[in-house]
Every structure is written in structure tokens, then in C-alpha cells.
Amino acid sequence: MQVSHFELIFKLQSPAGPADTVLQGYFLEISNLEDVPLSYALEFVTSSTSDPDRSLFENTFVIVDVPNADNDFSYSLLGGLEAKSFRLSRSVTVPACATALVAVLPSDPFSEPGCPPPTPDFEARGFVNISLPAQLQITQGPLGPVFSFEPQLDRPARTMLTPQNRATYFSEAGAITDQTQATVPTASGAALTEITPLSGFQLQNAGMSLALEDMIPNLVNEGVDAARLGAMLALAQASGMDLKAFNTTLREAGVPLALENRSLEKPKPKTRAKENA
């Protein structure tokens, strides 16, 4: 579902005449109102462009703050220079009845107070999607491992979303002149919403190859990220599937993964033929 629009800025506030430099980031508070932890996936959708000062590619950094894990910088936005969609590198797990904060900021160098700021010219706009992707579970069945992507809940999850723009303004001399924050309207017009968990599926070892090939495009469209898909494929390889055809399916679906067979046996040492005396 759509959350809100977003706008990232690091440039002069006005192109005409002297003006402050504005650094604006997008902040999203996610309150999980359920009694169980939930993992949310975020996607930032923008216009395709080849201009490096208008793309999210290598121009942002992400900070995620959840209870007992402050300021996690290990997240990032995944996508190429001309991509229209940038996914958060992994889901944000919010404990039961807790609130997380996700901040996406321009990654151009910050200016230290009292120092002249650089002359950046970055801006990017678009909208944000949020979803509850199915979670991978692996159990042992009578025919071998059973791989399941299970919905996180059997009903819509009550969630409160509060998006904001937060901006800092720098003078020509580098001094911070002002800071502002403003709530961004949500797409639904309300902070409280219900997010329907994405559906799952189950596969067994027998007949896995064909079923997986049929499922790959749908999995990608539903927001199953490469890390969870890779965990399943690593165990599925033992099913004897046609790896060449399967890797073609992955590539066409835009999944940056491939499987290959490798022998675990150590190579035998080469021996030289005995020379005649």
C-alpha cells in the first residue's frame, strides 16, 4: 500500500540570489499496534533518470531506529542509476506494540557548524510503498525439506504511519540558521491503517523445479527480497532441477542470484609418468 510522497533535497533553497542551503530528509514512524512483532518492507518509487543528481542511486543513506537498537546504519536502498524502484535492503522488524523510525537522508557531505557548506545540487521525489512480506519457514516433511513463505498474520495488521519532512538550513558561512519538521499527508488521509499481509505458498522437495520457476515472477512482484529467496534456493538445489533453465528464470525476473553445482570432493593430485631409465 502507498504511504505518502517523499522529497529529498540538498541544494540552495532558491536558484535566484543569495539563499540558504537546505538539507531535507524523509522520516517515517511505523507503530506496530499488534501483539506480535511484524517485519515491514519499504519501497521508494521515483522517476527513472540518468542524471546522477536526481537519482536515489548512491545518493542516500538510511538510519533505522527501533527499541533496543538505536541508529542502525546497516540498511541501504537497492536500485541502479536509472531504476524506478528502490527497495530497502531488508525488512524493518518492529516489536509488538512498539514504534520504529526510518530516516532516509541525502548522503552528500554534511557541513560542520561554522564552516562554509559545499554547493550541492541534489533533489529526488516520489512516493513510498509499505508491505508485510511473507516470511520463510523451513520444516522437515516426509519427502524432505518443506519450504514455506507464510503470511505474518491471518488478518490485516493494524499499523500507524507518520511520515515527516525534516530539514536543516545552512547560511553561506556554514552556520545552521533554522531547522524545521513538517508532517507529510498520508495517501489514505489517516495515520491509522490496516496492512494486509502478503500471501505465502508451500513447496516440497518433489517437483520443486517447475513450481519454483512458475512462482519466481510472482514472488518478486510481492516483495520477496533476494536474501530470503536465496536462503530457500540454497536448500532447494538438491532437488535435481535444471539449473540453466532455472537461472534464466531468475534473471528474467530481475533476481540477482544464480545457482551452480559444485563438488565437495577434493581433487586428486596429479601424478607424473615415470621416466624410462
mmCIF file of C-alpha atoms in Angstrom:
data_model
loop_
_atom_site.group_PDB
_atom_site.id
_atom_site.type_symbol
_atom_site.label_atom_id
_atom_site.label_comp_id
_atom_site.label_asym_id
_atom_site.label_seq_id
_atom_site.Cartn_x
_atom_site.Cartn_y
_atom_site.Cartn_z
ATOM 1 C CA MET A 1 0.000 0.000 0.000
ATOM 2 C CA GLN A 2 1.062 3.609 -0.571
ATOM 3 C CA VAL A 3 2.246 5.611 2.455
ATOM 4 C CA SER A 4 2.955 9.149 1.211
ATOM 5 C CA HIS A 5 5.103 11.122 -1.171
ATOM 6 C CA PHE A 6 8.741 11.848 -0.290
ATOM 7 C CA GLU A 7 11.179 14.616 -1.222
ATOM 8 C CA LEU A 8 14.919 14.549 -0.559
ATOM 9 C CA ILE A 9 16.805 17.822 -1.040
ATOM 10 C CA PHE A 10 20.358 19.054 -0.623
ATOM 11 C CA LYS A 11 20.694 22.277 -2.596
ATOM 12 C CA LEU A 12 20.192 26.039 -2.435
ATOM 13 C CA GLN A 13 16.714 26.972 -1.248
ATOM 14 C CA SER A 14 16.298 29.351 -4.189
ATOM 15 C CA PRO A 15 18.140 29.402 -7.531
ATOM 16 C CA ALA A 16 17.927 33.205 -7.678
ATOM 17 C CA GLY A 17 20.041 35.426 -5.448
ATOM 18 C CA PRO A 18 21.694 34.576 -2.096
ATOM 19 C CA ALA A 19 19.947 31.705 -0.352
ATOM 20 C CA ASP A 20 20.468 29.166 2.401
ATOM 21 C CA THR A 21 21.399 25.592 1.613
ATOM 22 C CA VAL A 22 18.636 23.189 2.663
ATOM 23 C CA LEU A 23 19.255 19.581 3.684
ATOM 24 C CA GLN A 24 15.934 17.715 3.840
ATOM 25 C CA GLY A 25 15.330 14.074 4.689
ATOM 26 C CA TYR A 26 12.288 11.805 4.833
ATOM 27 C CA PHE A 27 11.358 10.286 8.197
ATOM 28 C CA LEU A 28 8.730 7.581 8.714
ATOM 29 C CA GLU A 29 7.479 6.414 12.096
ATOM 30 C CA ILE A 30 5.948 2.914 11.985
ATOM 31 C CA SER A 31 3.882 1.908 15.010
ATOM 32 C CA ASN A 32 3.019 -1.782 15.213
ATOM 33 C CA LEU A 33 -0.292 -1.941 17.095
ATOM 34 C CA GLU A 34 -0.388 -5.749 17.139
ATOM 35 C CA ASP A 35 0.682 -8.059 19.986
ATOM 36 C CA VAL A 36 3.296 -9.805 17.809
ATOM 37 C CA PRO A 37 6.413 -8.442 16.067
ATOM 38 C CA LEU A 38 5.965 -7.579 12.388
ATOM 39 C CA SER A 39 8.520 -7.111 9.591
ATOM 40 C CA TYR A 40 7.745 -4.285 7.167
ATOM 41 C CA ALA A 41 9.216 -3.872 3.680
ATOM 42 C CA LEU A 42 9.613 -0.374 2.218
ATOM 43 C CA GLU A 43 9.916 0.676 -1.420
ATOM 44 C CA PHE A 44 10.751 4.156 -2.728
ATOM 45 C CA VAL A 45 9.291 4.727 -6.198
ATOM 46 C CA THR A 46 10.647 7.598 -8.287
ATOM 47 C CA SER A 47 11.083 8.688 -11.891
ATOM 48 C CA SER A 48 13.705 6.949 -13.991
ATOM 49 C CA THR A 49 16.579 9.302 -14.753
ATOM 50 C CA SER A 50 20.190 9.114 -15.874
ATOM 51 C CA ASP A 51 21.051 12.343 -14.011
ATOM 52 C CA PRO A 52 23.213 11.349 -11.007
ATOM 53 C CA ASP A 53 21.962 14.420 -9.105
ATOM 54 C CA ARG A 54 18.317 13.340 -9.463
ATOM 55 C CA SER A 55 18.557 9.590 -8.792
ATOM 56 C CA LEU A 56 18.481 7.834 -5.413
ATOM 57 C CA PHE A 57 21.356 5.660 -6.657
ATOM 58 C CA GLU A 58 24.352 6.137 -4.313
ATOM 59 C CA ASN A 59 22.879 9.434 -3.089
ATOM 60 C CA THR A 60 21.225 8.360 0.151
ATOM 61 C CA PHE A 61 21.879 6.688 3.448
ATOM 62 C CA VAL A 62 19.344 5.101 5.775
ATOM 63 C CA ILE A 63 19.071 5.108 9.553
ATOM 64 C CA VAL A 64 16.653 2.750 11.327
ATOM 65 C CA ASP A 65 15.857 3.207 15.000
ATOM 66 C CA VAL A 66 13.892 0.542 16.870
ATOM 67 C CA PRO A 67 13.591 -0.113 20.615
ATOM 68 C CA ASN A 68 16.886 -1.505 21.981
ATOM 69 C CA ALA A 69 18.666 -0.938 18.625
ATOM 70 C CA ASP A 70 19.341 2.758 18.169
ATOM 71 C CA ASN A 71 20.603 4.266 14.907
ATOM 72 C CA ASP A 72 21.254 1.209 12.745
ATOM 73 C CA PHE A 73 23.237 2.363 9.676
ATOM 74 C CA SER A 74 23.437 -1.089 8.032
ATOM 75 C CA TYR A 75 20.363 -0.528 5.821
ATOM 76 C CA SER A 76 20.506 0.886 2.286
ATOM 77 C CA LEU A 77 18.329 1.479 -0.774
ATOM 78 C CA LEU A 78 18.781 -1.083 -3.554
ATOM 79 C CA GLY A 79 18.481 0.002 -7.183
ATOM 80 C CA GLY A 80 20.503 1.171 -10.187
ATOM 81 C CA LEU A 81 21.071 4.669 -11.571
ATOM 82 C CA GLU A 82 18.029 4.627 -13.868
ATOM 83 C CA ALA A 83 15.827 2.489 -11.617
ATOM 84 C CA LYS A 84 12.237 3.494 -10.889
ATOM 85 C CA SER A 85 12.037 1.485 -7.684
ATOM 86 C CA PHE A 86 14.461 1.358 -4.737
ATOM 87 C CA ARG A 87 13.789 -1.244 -2.054
ATOM 88 C CA LEU A 88 15.057 -1.060 1.484
ATOM 89 C CA SER A 89 17.812 -3.686 1.700
ATOM 90 C CA ARG A 90 15.930 -5.686 4.314
ATOM 91 C CA SER A 91 12.705 -5.566 6.273
ATOM 92 C CA VAL A 92 12.267 -3.421 9.380
ATOM 93 C CA THR A 93 11.160 -5.637 12.265
ATOM 94 C CA VAL A 94 9.054 -3.707 14.777
ATOM 95 C CA PRO A 95 8.391 -5.385 18.143
ATOM 96 C CA ALA A 96 4.843 -5.846 19.399
ATOM 97 C CA CYS A 97 3.157 -2.558 20.318
ATOM 98 C CA ALA A 98 6.356 -0.639 19.522
ATOM 99 C CA THR A 99 7.391 2.158 17.166
ATOM 100 C CA ALA A 100 10.315 2.280 14.728
ATOM 101 C CA LEU A 101 11.737 5.298 12.928
ATOM 102 C CA VAL A 102 13.143 5.020 9.396
ATOM 103 C CA ALA A 103 15.139 8.007 8.120
ATOM 104 C CA VAL A 104 16.316 8.406 4.513
ATOM 105 C CA LEU A 105 18.745 11.296 4.008
ATOM 106 C CA PRO A 106 20.855 12.702 1.177
ATOM 107 C CA SER A 107 24.366 11.293 1.516
ATOM 108 C CA ASP A 108 26.296 14.329 0.266
ATOM 109 C CA PRO A 109 28.819 15.538 2.867
ATOM 110 C CA PHE A 110 27.316 17.320 5.844
ATOM 111 C CA SER A 111 28.621 20.763 6.675
ATOM 112 C CA GLU A 112 30.103 21.270 10.094
ATOM 113 C CA PRO A 113 28.676 24.251 12.019
ATOM 114 C CA GLY A 114 30.692 27.380 11.277
ATOM 115 C CA CYS A 115 32.166 26.017 8.030
ATOM 116 C CA PRO A 116 31.039 27.072 4.536
ATOM 117 C CA PRO A 117 28.787 24.357 3.092
ATOM 118 C CA PRO A 118 29.536 22.701 -0.254
ATOM 119 C CA THR A 119 27.425 23.625 -3.263
ATOM 120 C CA PRO A 120 25.270 20.514 -3.727
ATOM 121 C CA ASP A 121 22.528 20.235 -6.327
ATOM 122 C CA PHE A 122 20.653 17.068 -5.334
ATOM 123 C CA GLU A 123 16.903 16.512 -5.275
ATOM 124 C CA ALA A 124 14.694 13.447 -5.697
ATOM 125 C CA ARG A 125 10.959 12.934 -5.332
ATOM 126 C CA GLY A 126 8.494 10.082 -5.455
ATOM 127 C CA PHE A 127 6.245 8.016 -3.220
ATOM 128 C CA VAL A 128 6.694 5.279 -0.626
ATOM 129 C CA ASN A 129 5.098 1.828 -0.513
ATOM 130 C CA ILE A 130 4.902 -0.403 2.561
ATOM 131 C CA SER A 131 4.075 -4.108 2.759
ATOM 132 C CA LEU A 132 4.180 -7.113 5.072
ATOM 133 C CA PRO A 133 6.057 -9.762 3.065
ATOM 134 C CA ALA A 134 5.559 -13.444 3.775
ATOM 135 C CA GLN A 135 8.295 -14.958 5.944
ATOM 136 C CA LEU A 136 10.401 -18.010 5.066
ATOM 137 C CA GLN A 137 9.972 -21.120 7.207
ATOM 138 C CA ILE A 138 11.731 -24.456 6.670
ATOM 139 C CA THR A 139 10.383 -27.655 8.199
ATOM 140 C CA GLN A 140 11.118 -31.332 7.621
ATOM 141 C CA GLY A 141 8.395 -33.254 5.783
ATOM 142 C CA PRO A 142 8.073 -36.942 4.832
ATOM 143 C CA LEU A 143 9.577 -36.246 1.370
ATOM 144 C CA GLY A 144 12.326 -33.915 2.575
ATOM 145 C CA PRO A 145 12.528 -30.222 3.494
ATOM 146 C CA VAL A 146 9.343 -28.210 3.147
ATOM 147 C CA PHE A 147 9.897 -24.551 2.187
ATOM 148 C CA SER A 148 7.111 -22.197 3.160
ATOM 149 C CA PHE A 149 6.554 -18.483 2.804
ATOM 150 C CA GLU A 150 3.925 -17.867 5.475
ATOM 151 C CA PRO A 151 1.844 -14.687 5.957
ATOM 152 C CA GLN A 152 2.828 -12.840 9.110
ATOM 153 C CA LEU A 153 -0.809 -12.615 10.233
ATOM 154 C CA ASP A 154 -4.060 -14.253 9.161
ATOM 155 C CA ARG A 155 -5.739 -10.819 9.035
ATOM 156 C CA PRO A 156 -4.825 -7.202 8.232
ATOM 157 C CA ALA A 157 -2.255 -5.741 10.641
ATOM 158 C CA ARG A 158 -3.166 -2.537 12.459
ATOM 159 C CA THR A 159 -0.354 -0.053 11.875
ATOM 160 C CA MET A 160 0.053 3.667 12.487
ATOM 161 C CA LEU A 161 2.167 5.578 9.947
ATOM 162 C CA THR A 162 3.540 9.084 10.497
ATOM 163 C CA PRO A 163 5.705 10.444 7.640
ATOM 164 C CA GLN A 164 7.619 13.704 8.008
ATOM 165 C CA ASN A 165 9.990 16.012 6.172
ATOM 166 C CA ARG A 166 12.791 17.286 8.403
ATOM 167 C CA ALA A 167 15.112 19.992 7.134
ATOM 168 C CA THR A 168 18.212 21.867 8.285
ATOM 169 C CA TYR A 169 19.185 25.228 6.744
ATOM 170 C CA PHE A 170 22.783 26.433 6.369
ATOM 171 C CA SER A 171 23.869 30.007 5.713
ATOM 172 C CA GLU A 172 26.571 30.860 3.154
ATOM 173 C CA ALA A 173 29.056 30.829 6.029
ATOM 174 C CA GLY A 174 28.003 27.334 7.092
ATOM 175 C CA ALA A 175 26.055 28.297 10.219
ATOM 176 C CA ILE A 176 22.800 26.481 10.952
ATOM 177 C CA THR A 177 20.115 29.146 10.614
ATOM 178 C CA ASP A 178 16.976 27.075 11.129
ATOM 179 C CA GLN A 179 15.544 23.590 11.442
ATOM 180 C CA THR A 180 12.011 22.548 10.542
ATOM 181 C CA GLN A 181 9.902 19.439 10.509
ATOM 182 C CA ALA A 182 6.514 19.006 8.897
ATOM 183 C CA THR A 183 4.145 16.072 8.771
ATOM 184 C CA VAL A 184 3.562 14.771 5.252
ATOM 185 C CA PRO A 185 -0.038 13.836 4.341
ATOM 186 C CA THR A 186 -0.581 10.090 4.105
ATOM 187 C CA ALA A 187 -2.060 8.612 0.960
ATOM 188 C CA SER A 188 -5.141 7.436 2.866
ATOM 189 C CA GLY A 189 -5.565 10.685 4.792
ATOM 190 C CA ALA A 190 -5.305 8.857 8.117
ATOM 191 C CA ALA A 191 -2.385 7.731 10.279
ATOM 192 C CA LEU A 192 -4.089 4.506 11.393
ATOM 193 C CA THR A 193 -4.270 1.896 8.665
ATOM 194 C CA GLU A 194 -4.589 -1.850 8.166
ATOM 195 C CA ILE A 195 -1.940 -3.569 6.046
ATOM 196 C CA THR A 196 -2.950 -6.892 4.508
ATOM 197 C CA PRO A 197 -0.057 -9.380 4.819
ATOM 198 C CA LEU A 198 1.176 -10.762 1.509
ATOM 199 C CA SER A 199 0.103 -14.323 0.833
ATOM 200 C CA GLY A 200 2.510 -17.241 1.030
ATOM 201 C CA PHE A 201 2.959 -20.660 -0.504
ATOM 202 C CA GLN A 202 4.481 -24.038 0.291
ATOM 203 C CA LEU A 203 6.724 -26.325 -1.724
ATOM 204 C CA GLN A 204 8.185 -29.774 -1.121
ATOM 205 C CA ASN A 205 11.362 -31.298 -2.475
ATOM 206 C CA ALA A 206 9.467 -33.388 -5.045
ATOM 207 C CA GLY A 207 8.600 -31.442 -8.187
ATOM 208 C CA MET A 208 10.163 -28.278 -6.812
ATOM 209 C CA SER A 209 11.848 -27.118 -10.021
ATOM 210 C CA LEU A 210 8.753 -26.443 -12.112
ATOM 211 C CA ALA A 211 6.788 -24.989 -9.213
ATOM 212 C CA LEU A 212 9.585 -22.602 -8.272
ATOM 213 C CA GLU A 213 10.074 -21.433 -11.857
ATOM 214 C CA ASP A 214 6.380 -20.620 -12.068
ATOM 215 C CA MET A 215 6.479 -18.795 -8.735
ATOM 216 C CA ILE A 216 9.583 -16.606 -9.205
ATOM 217 C CA PRO A 217 7.953 -13.615 -11.017
ATOM 218 C CA ASN A 218 5.087 -13.528 -8.521
ATOM 219 C CA LEU A 219 7.497 -13.668 -5.589
ATOM 220 C CA VAL A 220 9.446 -10.683 -6.887
ATOM 221 C CA ASN A 221 6.270 -8.696 -7.522
ATOM 222 C CA GLU A 222 5.061 -9.423 -3.996
ATOM 223 C CA GLY A 223 8.250 -8.077 -2.437
ATOM 224 C CA VAL A 224 10.125 -11.266 -1.501
ATOM 225 C CA ASP A 225 13.687 -9.960 -1.307
ATOM 226 C CA ALA A 226 16.794 -11.681 -2.600
ATOM 227 C CA ALA A 227 18.086 -12.605 0.861
ATOM 228 C CA ARG A 228 15.026 -14.665 1.812
ATOM 229 C CA LEU A 229 14.730 -16.142 -1.665
ATOM 230 C CA GLY A 230 18.421 -17.048 -1.635
ATOM 231 C CA ALA A 231 18.077 -18.888 1.661
ATOM 232 C CA MET A 232 15.380 -21.069 0.159
ATOM 233 C CA LEU A 233 17.201 -21.677 -3.113
ATOM 234 C CA ALA A 234 20.381 -22.729 -1.344
ATOM 235 C CA LEU A 235 18.491 -25.632 0.208
ATOM 236 C CA ALA A 236 16.386 -26.324 -2.876
ATOM 237 C CA GLN A 237 19.378 -27.029 -5.106
ATOM 238 C CA ALA A 238 19.471 -30.659 -4.021
ATOM 239 C CA SER A 239 16.191 -31.341 -5.847
ATOM 240 C CA GLY A 240 17.928 -32.060 -9.182
ATOM 241 C CA MET A 241 16.414 -29.080 -11.018
ATOM 242 C CA ASP A 242 17.614 -27.876 -14.424
ATOM 243 C CA LEU A 243 19.920 -25.116 -13.186
ATOM 244 C CA LYS A 244 20.423 -23.476 -16.591
ATOM 245 C CA ALA A 245 16.687 -23.032 -17.168
ATOM 246 C CA PHE A 246 16.151 -22.058 -13.551
ATOM 247 C CA ASN A 247 18.855 -19.360 -13.625
ATOM 248 C CA THR A 248 17.305 -17.970 -16.801
ATOM 249 C CA THR A 249 14.012 -17.648 -14.938
ATOM 250 C CA LEU A 250 15.734 -15.819 -12.078
ATOM 251 C CA ARG A 251 17.496 -13.435 -14.447
ATOM 252 C CA GLU A 252 14.325 -12.610 -16.385
ATOM 253 C CA ALA A 253 12.530 -11.907 -13.112
ATOM 254 C CA GLY A 254 15.245 -9.457 -12.069
ATOM 255 C CA VAL A 255 16.560 -11.599 -9.200
ATOM 256 C CA PRO A 256 20.356 -11.108 -8.794
ATOM 257 C CA LEU A 257 21.016 -14.748 -7.909
ATOM 258 C CA ALA A 258 22.200 -17.861 -9.713
ATOM 259 C CA LEU A 259 22.726 -21.486 -8.697
ATOM 260 C CA GLU A 260 25.597 -23.739 -9.682
ATOM 261 C CA ASN A 261 26.700 -27.250 -8.841
ATOM 262 C CA ARG A 262 29.994 -27.668 -7.007
ATOM 263 C CA SER A 263 31.709 -30.826 -5.928
ATOM 264 C CA LEU A 264 32.806 -31.060 -2.314
ATOM 265 C CA GLU A 265 35.370 -33.772 -3.093
ATOM 266 C CA LYS A 266 38.995 -32.730 -3.010
ATOM 267 C CA PRO A 267 40.701 -33.017 -6.400
ATOM 268 C CA LYS A 268 43.113 -35.892 -6.688
ATOM 269 C CA PRO A 269 46.770 -34.864 -7.001
ATOM 270 C CA LYS A 270 48.221 -35.186 -10.464
ATOM 271 C CA THR A 271 50.913 -37.837 -10.956
ATOM 272 C CA ARG A 272 53.757 -37.688 -13.411
ATOM 273 C CA ALA A 273 54.514 -40.619 -15.683
ATOM 274 C CA LYS A 274 57.668 -42.429 -14.683
ATOM 275 C CA GLU A 275 60.573 -41.666 -16.902
ATOM 276 C CA ASN A 276 62.380 -44.572 -18.510
ATOM 277 C CA ALA A 277 65.751 -45.252 -17.064
#
